[in-house]
Short mmCIF file of C-alpha atoms and ligand atoms in Angstrom, two decimals:
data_model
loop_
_atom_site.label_atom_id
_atom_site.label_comp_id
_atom_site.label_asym_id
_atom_site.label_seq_id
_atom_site.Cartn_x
_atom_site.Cartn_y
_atom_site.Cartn_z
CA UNK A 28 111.40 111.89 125.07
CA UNK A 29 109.36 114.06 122.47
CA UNK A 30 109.19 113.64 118.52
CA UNK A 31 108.58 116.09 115.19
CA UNK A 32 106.90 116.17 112.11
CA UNK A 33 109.55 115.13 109.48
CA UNK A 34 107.11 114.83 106.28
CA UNK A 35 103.98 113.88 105.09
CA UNK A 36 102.09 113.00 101.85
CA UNK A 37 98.33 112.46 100.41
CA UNK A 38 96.40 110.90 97.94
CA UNK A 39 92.71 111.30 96.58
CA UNK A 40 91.18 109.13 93.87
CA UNK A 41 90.85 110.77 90.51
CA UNK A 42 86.74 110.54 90.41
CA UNK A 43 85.74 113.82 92.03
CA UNK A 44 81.71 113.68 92.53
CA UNK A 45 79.97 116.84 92.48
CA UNK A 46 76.47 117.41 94.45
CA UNK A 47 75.27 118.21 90.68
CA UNK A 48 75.98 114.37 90.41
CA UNK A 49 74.04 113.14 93.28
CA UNK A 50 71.10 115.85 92.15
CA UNK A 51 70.89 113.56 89.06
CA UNK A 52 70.66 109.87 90.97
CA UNK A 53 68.68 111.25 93.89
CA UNK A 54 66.10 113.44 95.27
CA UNK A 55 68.46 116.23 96.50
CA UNK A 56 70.24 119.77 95.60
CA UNK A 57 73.37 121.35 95.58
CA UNK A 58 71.47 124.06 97.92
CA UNK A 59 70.60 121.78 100.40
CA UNK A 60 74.07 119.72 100.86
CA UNK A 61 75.71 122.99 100.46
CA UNK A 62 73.99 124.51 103.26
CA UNK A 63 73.39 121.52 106.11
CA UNK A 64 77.01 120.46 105.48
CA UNK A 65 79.18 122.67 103.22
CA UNK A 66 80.42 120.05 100.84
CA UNK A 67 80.63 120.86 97.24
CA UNK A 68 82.26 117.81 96.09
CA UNK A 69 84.21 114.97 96.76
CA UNK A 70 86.42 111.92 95.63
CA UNK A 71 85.25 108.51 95.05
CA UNK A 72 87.98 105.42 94.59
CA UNK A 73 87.83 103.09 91.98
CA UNK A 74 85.55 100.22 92.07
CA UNK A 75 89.10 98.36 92.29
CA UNK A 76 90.95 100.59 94.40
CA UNK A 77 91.50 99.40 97.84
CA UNK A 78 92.05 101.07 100.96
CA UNK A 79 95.58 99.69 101.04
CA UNK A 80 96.17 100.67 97.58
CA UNK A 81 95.27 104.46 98.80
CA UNK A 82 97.21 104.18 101.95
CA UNK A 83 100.21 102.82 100.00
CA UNK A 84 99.88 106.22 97.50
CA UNK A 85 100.10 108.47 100.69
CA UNK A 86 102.57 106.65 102.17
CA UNK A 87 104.62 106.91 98.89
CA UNK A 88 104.57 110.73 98.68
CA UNK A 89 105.01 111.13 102.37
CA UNK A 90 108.46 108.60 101.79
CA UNK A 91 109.11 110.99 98.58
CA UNK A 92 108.37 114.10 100.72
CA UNK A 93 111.01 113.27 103.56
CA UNK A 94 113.59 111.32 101.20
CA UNK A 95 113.29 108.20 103.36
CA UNK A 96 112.85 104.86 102.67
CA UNK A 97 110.22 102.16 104.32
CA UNK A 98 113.42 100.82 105.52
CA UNK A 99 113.95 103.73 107.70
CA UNK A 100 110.96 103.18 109.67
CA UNK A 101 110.26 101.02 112.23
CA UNK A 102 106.22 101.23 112.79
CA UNK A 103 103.79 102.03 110.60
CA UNK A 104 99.90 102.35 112.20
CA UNK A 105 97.08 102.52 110.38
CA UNK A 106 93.61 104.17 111.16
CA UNK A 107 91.10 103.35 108.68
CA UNK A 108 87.57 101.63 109.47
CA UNK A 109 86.42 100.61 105.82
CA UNK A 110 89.20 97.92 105.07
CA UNK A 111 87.85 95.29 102.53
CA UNK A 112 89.52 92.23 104.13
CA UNK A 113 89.49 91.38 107.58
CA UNK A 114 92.84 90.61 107.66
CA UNK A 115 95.64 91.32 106.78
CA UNK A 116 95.53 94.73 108.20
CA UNK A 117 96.43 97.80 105.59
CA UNK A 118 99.37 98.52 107.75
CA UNK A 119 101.20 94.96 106.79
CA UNK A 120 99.91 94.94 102.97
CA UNK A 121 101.11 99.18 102.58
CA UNK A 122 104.75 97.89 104.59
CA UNK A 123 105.07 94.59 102.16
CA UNK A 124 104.02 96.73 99.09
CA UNK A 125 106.81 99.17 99.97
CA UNK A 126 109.37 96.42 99.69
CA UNK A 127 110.63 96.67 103.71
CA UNK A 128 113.63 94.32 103.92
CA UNK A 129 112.77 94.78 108.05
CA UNK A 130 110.86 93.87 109.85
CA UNK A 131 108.85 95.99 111.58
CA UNK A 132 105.50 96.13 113.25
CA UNK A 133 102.73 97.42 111.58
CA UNK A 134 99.10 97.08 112.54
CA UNK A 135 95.99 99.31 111.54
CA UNK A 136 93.84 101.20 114.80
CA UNK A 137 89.95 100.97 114.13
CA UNK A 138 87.99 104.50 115.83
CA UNK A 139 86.10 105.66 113.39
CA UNK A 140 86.53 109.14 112.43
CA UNK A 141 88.05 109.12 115.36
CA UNK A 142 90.59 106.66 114.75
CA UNK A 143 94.05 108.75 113.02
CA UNK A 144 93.71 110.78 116.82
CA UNK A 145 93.72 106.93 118.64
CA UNK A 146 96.56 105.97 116.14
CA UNK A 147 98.99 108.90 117.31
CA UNK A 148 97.89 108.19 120.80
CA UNK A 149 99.19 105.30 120.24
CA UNK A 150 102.22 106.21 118.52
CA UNK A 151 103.07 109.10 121.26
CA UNK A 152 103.58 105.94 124.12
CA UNK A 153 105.87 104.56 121.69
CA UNK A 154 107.88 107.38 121.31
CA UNK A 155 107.98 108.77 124.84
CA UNK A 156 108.73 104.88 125.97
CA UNK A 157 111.51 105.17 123.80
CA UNK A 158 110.47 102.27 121.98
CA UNK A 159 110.21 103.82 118.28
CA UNK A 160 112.78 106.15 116.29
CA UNK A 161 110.45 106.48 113.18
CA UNK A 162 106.87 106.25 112.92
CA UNK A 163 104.46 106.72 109.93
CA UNK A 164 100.82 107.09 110.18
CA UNK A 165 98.46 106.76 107.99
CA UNK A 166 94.89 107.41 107.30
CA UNK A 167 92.84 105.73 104.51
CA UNK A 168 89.11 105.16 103.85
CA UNK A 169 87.23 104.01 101.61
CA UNK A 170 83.60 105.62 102.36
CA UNK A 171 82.13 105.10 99.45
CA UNK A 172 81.71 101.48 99.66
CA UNK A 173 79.30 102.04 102.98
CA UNK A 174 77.09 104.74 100.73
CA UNK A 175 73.54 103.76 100.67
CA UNK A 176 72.22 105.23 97.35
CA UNK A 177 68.65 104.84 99.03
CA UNK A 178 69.74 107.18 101.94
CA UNK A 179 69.73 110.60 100.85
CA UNK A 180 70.52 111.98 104.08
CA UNK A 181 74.07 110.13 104.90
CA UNK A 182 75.24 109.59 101.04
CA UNK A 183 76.16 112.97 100.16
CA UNK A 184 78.07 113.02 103.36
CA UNK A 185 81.58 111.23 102.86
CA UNK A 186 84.76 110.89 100.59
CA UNK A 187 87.69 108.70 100.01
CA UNK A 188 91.29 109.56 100.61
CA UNK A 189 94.25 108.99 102.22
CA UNK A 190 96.91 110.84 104.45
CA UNK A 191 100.17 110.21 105.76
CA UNK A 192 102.29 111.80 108.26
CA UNK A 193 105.55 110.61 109.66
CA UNK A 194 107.07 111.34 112.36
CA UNK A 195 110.67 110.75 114.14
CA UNK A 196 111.95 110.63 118.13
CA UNK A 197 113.60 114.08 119.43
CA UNK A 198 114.59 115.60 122.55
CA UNK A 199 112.16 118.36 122.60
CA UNK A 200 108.71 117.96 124.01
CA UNK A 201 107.28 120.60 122.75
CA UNK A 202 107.36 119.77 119.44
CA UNK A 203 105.49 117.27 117.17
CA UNK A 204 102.67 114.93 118.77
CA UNK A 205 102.95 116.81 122.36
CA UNK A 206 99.59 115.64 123.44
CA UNK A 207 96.80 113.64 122.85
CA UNK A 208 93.22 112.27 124.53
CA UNK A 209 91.15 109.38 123.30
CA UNK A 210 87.83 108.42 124.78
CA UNK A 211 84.81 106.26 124.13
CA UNK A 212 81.17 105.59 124.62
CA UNK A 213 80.17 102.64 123.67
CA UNK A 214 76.25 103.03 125.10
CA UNK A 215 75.55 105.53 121.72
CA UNK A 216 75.93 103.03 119.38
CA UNK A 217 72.43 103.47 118.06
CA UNK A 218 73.27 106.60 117.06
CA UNK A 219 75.95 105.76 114.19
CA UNK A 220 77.28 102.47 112.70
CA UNK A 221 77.95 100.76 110.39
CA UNK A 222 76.12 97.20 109.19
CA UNK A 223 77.37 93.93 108.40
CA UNK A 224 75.58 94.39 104.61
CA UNK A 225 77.78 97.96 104.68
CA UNK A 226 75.31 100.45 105.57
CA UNK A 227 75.64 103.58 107.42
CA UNK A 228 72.84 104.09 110.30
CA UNK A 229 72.58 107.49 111.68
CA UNK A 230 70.62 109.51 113.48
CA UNK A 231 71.83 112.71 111.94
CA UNK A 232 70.31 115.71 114.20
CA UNK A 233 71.50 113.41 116.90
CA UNK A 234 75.17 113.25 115.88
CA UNK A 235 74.96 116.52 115.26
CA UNK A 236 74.44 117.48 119.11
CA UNK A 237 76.82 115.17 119.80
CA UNK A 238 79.26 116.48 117.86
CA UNK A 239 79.66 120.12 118.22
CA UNK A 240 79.62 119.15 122.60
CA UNK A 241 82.32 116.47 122.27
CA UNK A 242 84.55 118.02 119.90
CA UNK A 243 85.13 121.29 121.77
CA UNK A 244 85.39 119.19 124.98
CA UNK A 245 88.08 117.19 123.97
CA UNK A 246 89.75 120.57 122.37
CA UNK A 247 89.43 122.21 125.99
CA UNK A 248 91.01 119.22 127.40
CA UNK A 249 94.04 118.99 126.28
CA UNK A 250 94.58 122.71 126.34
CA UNK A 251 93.84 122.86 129.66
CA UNK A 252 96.51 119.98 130.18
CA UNK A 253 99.27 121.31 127.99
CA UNK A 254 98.35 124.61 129.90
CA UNK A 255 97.52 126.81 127.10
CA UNK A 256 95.06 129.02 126.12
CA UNK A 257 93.46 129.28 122.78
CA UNK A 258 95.17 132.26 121.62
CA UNK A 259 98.41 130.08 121.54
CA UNK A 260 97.18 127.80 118.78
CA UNK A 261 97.52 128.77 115.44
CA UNK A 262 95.62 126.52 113.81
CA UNK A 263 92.41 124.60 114.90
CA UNK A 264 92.27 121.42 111.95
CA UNK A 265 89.17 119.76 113.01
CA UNK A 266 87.76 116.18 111.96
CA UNK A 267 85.75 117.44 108.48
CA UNK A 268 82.64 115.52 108.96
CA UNK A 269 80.61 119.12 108.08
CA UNK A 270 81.26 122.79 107.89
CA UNK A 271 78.43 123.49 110.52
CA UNK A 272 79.58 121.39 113.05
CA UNK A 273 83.01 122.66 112.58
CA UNK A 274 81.95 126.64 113.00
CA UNK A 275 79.48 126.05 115.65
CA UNK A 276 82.75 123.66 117.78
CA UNK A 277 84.85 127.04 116.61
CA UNK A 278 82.18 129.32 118.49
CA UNK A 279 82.14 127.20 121.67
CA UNK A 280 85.40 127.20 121.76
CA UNK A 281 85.78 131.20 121.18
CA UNK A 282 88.06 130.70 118.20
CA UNK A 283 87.63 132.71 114.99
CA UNK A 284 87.11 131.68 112.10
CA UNK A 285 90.16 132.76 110.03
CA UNK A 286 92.10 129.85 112.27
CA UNK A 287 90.14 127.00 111.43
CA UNK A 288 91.40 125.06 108.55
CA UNK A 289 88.12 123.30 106.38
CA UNK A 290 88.62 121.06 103.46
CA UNK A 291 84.99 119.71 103.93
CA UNK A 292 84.11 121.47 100.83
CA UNK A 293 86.56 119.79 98.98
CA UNK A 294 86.89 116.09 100.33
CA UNK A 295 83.61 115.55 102.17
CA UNK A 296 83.86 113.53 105.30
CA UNK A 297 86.83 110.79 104.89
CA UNK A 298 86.35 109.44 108.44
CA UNK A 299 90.13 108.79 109.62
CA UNK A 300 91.33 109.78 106.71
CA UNK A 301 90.44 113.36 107.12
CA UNK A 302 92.63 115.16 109.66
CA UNK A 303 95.81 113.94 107.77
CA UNK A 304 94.42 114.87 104.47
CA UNK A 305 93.71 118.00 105.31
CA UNK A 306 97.28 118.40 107.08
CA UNK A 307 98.95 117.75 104.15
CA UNK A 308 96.54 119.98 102.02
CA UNK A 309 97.03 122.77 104.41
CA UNK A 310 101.09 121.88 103.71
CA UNK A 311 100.93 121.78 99.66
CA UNK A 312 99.25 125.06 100.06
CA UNK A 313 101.60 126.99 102.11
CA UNK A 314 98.94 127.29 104.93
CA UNK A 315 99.71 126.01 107.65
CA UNK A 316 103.58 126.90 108.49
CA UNK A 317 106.74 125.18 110.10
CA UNK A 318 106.59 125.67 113.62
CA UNK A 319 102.95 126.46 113.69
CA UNK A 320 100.59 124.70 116.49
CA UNK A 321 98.07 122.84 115.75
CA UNK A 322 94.59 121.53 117.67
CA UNK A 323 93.30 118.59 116.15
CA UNK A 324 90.02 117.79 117.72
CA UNK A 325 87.65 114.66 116.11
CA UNK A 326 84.24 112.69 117.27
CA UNK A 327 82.69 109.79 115.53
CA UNK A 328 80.78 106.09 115.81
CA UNK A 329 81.26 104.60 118.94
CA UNK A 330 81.02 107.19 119.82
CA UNK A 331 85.12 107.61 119.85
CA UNK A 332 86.22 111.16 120.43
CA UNK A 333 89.42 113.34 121.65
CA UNK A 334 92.02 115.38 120.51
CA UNK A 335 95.55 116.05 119.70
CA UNK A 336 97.87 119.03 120.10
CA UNK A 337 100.70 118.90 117.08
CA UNK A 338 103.50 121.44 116.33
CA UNK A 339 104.52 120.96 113.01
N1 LIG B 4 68.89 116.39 100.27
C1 LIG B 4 67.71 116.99 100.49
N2 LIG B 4 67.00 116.82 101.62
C2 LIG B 4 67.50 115.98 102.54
C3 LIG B 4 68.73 115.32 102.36
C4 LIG B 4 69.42 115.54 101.17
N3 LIG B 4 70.63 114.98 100.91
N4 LIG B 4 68.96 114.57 103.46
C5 LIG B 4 67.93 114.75 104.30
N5 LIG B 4 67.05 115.60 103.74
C6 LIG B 4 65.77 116.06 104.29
C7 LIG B 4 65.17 115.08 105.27
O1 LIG B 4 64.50 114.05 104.60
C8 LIG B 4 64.24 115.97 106.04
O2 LIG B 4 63.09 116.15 105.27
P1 LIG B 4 61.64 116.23 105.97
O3 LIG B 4 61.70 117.44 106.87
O4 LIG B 4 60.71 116.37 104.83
O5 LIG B 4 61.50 114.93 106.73
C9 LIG B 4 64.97 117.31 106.07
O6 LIG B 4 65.96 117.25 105.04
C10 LIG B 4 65.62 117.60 107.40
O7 LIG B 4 66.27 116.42 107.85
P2 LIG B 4 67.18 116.43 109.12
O8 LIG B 4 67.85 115.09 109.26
O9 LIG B 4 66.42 116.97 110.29
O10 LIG B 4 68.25 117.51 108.65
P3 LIG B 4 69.35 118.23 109.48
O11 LIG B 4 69.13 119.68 109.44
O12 LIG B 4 69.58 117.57 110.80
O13 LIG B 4 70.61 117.93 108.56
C11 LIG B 4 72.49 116.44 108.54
C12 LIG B 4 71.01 116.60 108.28
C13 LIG B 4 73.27 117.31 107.57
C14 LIG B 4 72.84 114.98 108.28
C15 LIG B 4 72.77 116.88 110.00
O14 LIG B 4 71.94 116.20 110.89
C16 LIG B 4 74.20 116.62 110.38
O15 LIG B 4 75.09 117.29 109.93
N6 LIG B 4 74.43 115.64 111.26
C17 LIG B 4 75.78 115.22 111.59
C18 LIG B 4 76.08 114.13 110.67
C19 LIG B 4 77.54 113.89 110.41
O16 LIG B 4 78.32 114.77 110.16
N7 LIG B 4 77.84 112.61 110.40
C20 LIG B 4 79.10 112.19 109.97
C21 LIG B 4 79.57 110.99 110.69
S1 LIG B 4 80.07 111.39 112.31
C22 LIG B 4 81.33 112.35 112.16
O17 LIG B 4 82.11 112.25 111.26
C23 LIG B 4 81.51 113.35 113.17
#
């Protein structure tokens, strides 16, 4: 039992935030952030804008973009890691804003930037159980209420935002959410968390490391285990948490360049927001194409990592 990609949707607040901005609150430069990371800007929510109020958006435009109803779904997962309450989760509040007359189950998956990869790990047992005709998924953060102003070296680094995709049971296996691989290590957690006063700790060079081994691990994975090679995927859309972790992943992995989709510049680092959002970005903009396949690698706190395989 396999599924597809039916539709999908996005939203970003209206605040964009330029590094000009931060050069005028902090001791930094447009230079610097440009070259360490390769964000230019991104978008900052509302002081009253909530998670679920983004997720909701996405989820609206992905409904829109498909011509369904909430009422044709029957789960909707959440990843998202910045909610403001601790319960209910996003998934329930997006569902009841949506006006569902079912009900279905809906519950929000917490990984980090990790976490939309764990949500459609999740989402693929439901489907090949048989369980689920319809799922949506969303990812929605909030970053920008964990921003330390004091920090110079972690606040230029992340956006808010929201992505949605949906998809819907089918016969073919080779076709939406064909694979996925989720894994943890719970003994880095020094390395990058979050703090009860909503702070971001990070050892950055550390990360770094981290990041561009664990990515392209996860990457060579699941291509091993779907049996392919990496001239049959299209696209790579990696986690954005920074343009050079992205190329140097891209190198290890012996992709070029012109196949790896980057929105980093754009968005910044949404956490689980940001493989989504840059889905549907790549969508709007006539990038990415029906049919296409995609590798969806991501890595953060935890540490979480894996991957996903999607042809969309
Ligand atoms: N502007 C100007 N200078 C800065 C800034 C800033 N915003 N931030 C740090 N610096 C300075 C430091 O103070 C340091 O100065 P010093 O040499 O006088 O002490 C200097 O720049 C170098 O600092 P490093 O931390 O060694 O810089 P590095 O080259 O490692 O770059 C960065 C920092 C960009 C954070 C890098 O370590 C990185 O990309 N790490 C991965 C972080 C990441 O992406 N995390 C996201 C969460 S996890 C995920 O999503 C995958």
């Amino acid at each position: 039992m396999g599924n597809k990609l039916i539709g999908y949707g996005s939203y970003l607040p209206r605040k964009t935030v330029t590094n000009a901005d931060f050069e005028r609150v902090m001791d930094t430069s447009d230079q610097w952030i440009v070259e360490r990371t390769g964000i230019r800007q991104r978008h900052f929510a509302a002081e009253n804008e909530t998670v679920a109020d983004m997720a909701l958006a996405a989820a609206r435009a992905a409904l829109k973009n498909t011509g369904l109803t909430v009422d044709d779904l029957d789960m909707v997962i959440v990843a998202t890691t910045t909610p403001e309450l601790d319960f209910p989760s996003v998934a329930v509040q997006v569902v009841g804003r949506l006006g569902a007359t079912k009900n279905i189950p809906a519950f929000d998956v917490r990984g980090a930037c990790t976490g939309y990869i764990y949500a459609l790990h999740c989402g693929r047992a439901f489907f090949t159980s048989g369980m689920c005709e319809r799922i949506m998924f969303i990812g929605a953060e909030k970053m920008s209420r964990f921003i330390d102003m004091n920090d110079r070296s972690t606040a230029v680094l992340f956006g808010d935002g929201a992505g949605a995709l949906i998809f819907e049971r089918s016969t073919s296996s080779y076709s939406g959410i064909i694979d996925t691989v989720v894994m943890s290590d719970g003994k880095s957690f020094d390395m990058l968390h979050g703090t009860a006063d909503h702070k971001i700790v990070m050892n950055g060079p550390e990360t770094y490391k981290k990041a561009v081994m664990l990515m392209p691990d996860a990457a060579r994975y699941i291509m091993e285990h779907a049996g392919i090679t990496a001239d049959d995927v299209d696209w790579i859309v990696p986690h954005q948490a920074n343009l050079r972790i992205i190329q140097s992943g891209a190198k290890r992995l012996g992709f070029p360049l012109e196949k790896i989709l980057v929105t980093v510049d754009k968005h910044a680092n949404t956490s689980g927001a940001s493989g989504a959002l840059a889905l549907a970005y790549a969508f709007d903009n006539n990038i990415i194409k029906k049919g296409q396949l995609v590798l969806y690698p991501a890595f953060g706190s935890g540490l979480t990592w894996g991957a996903t395989l999607i042809r969309v």
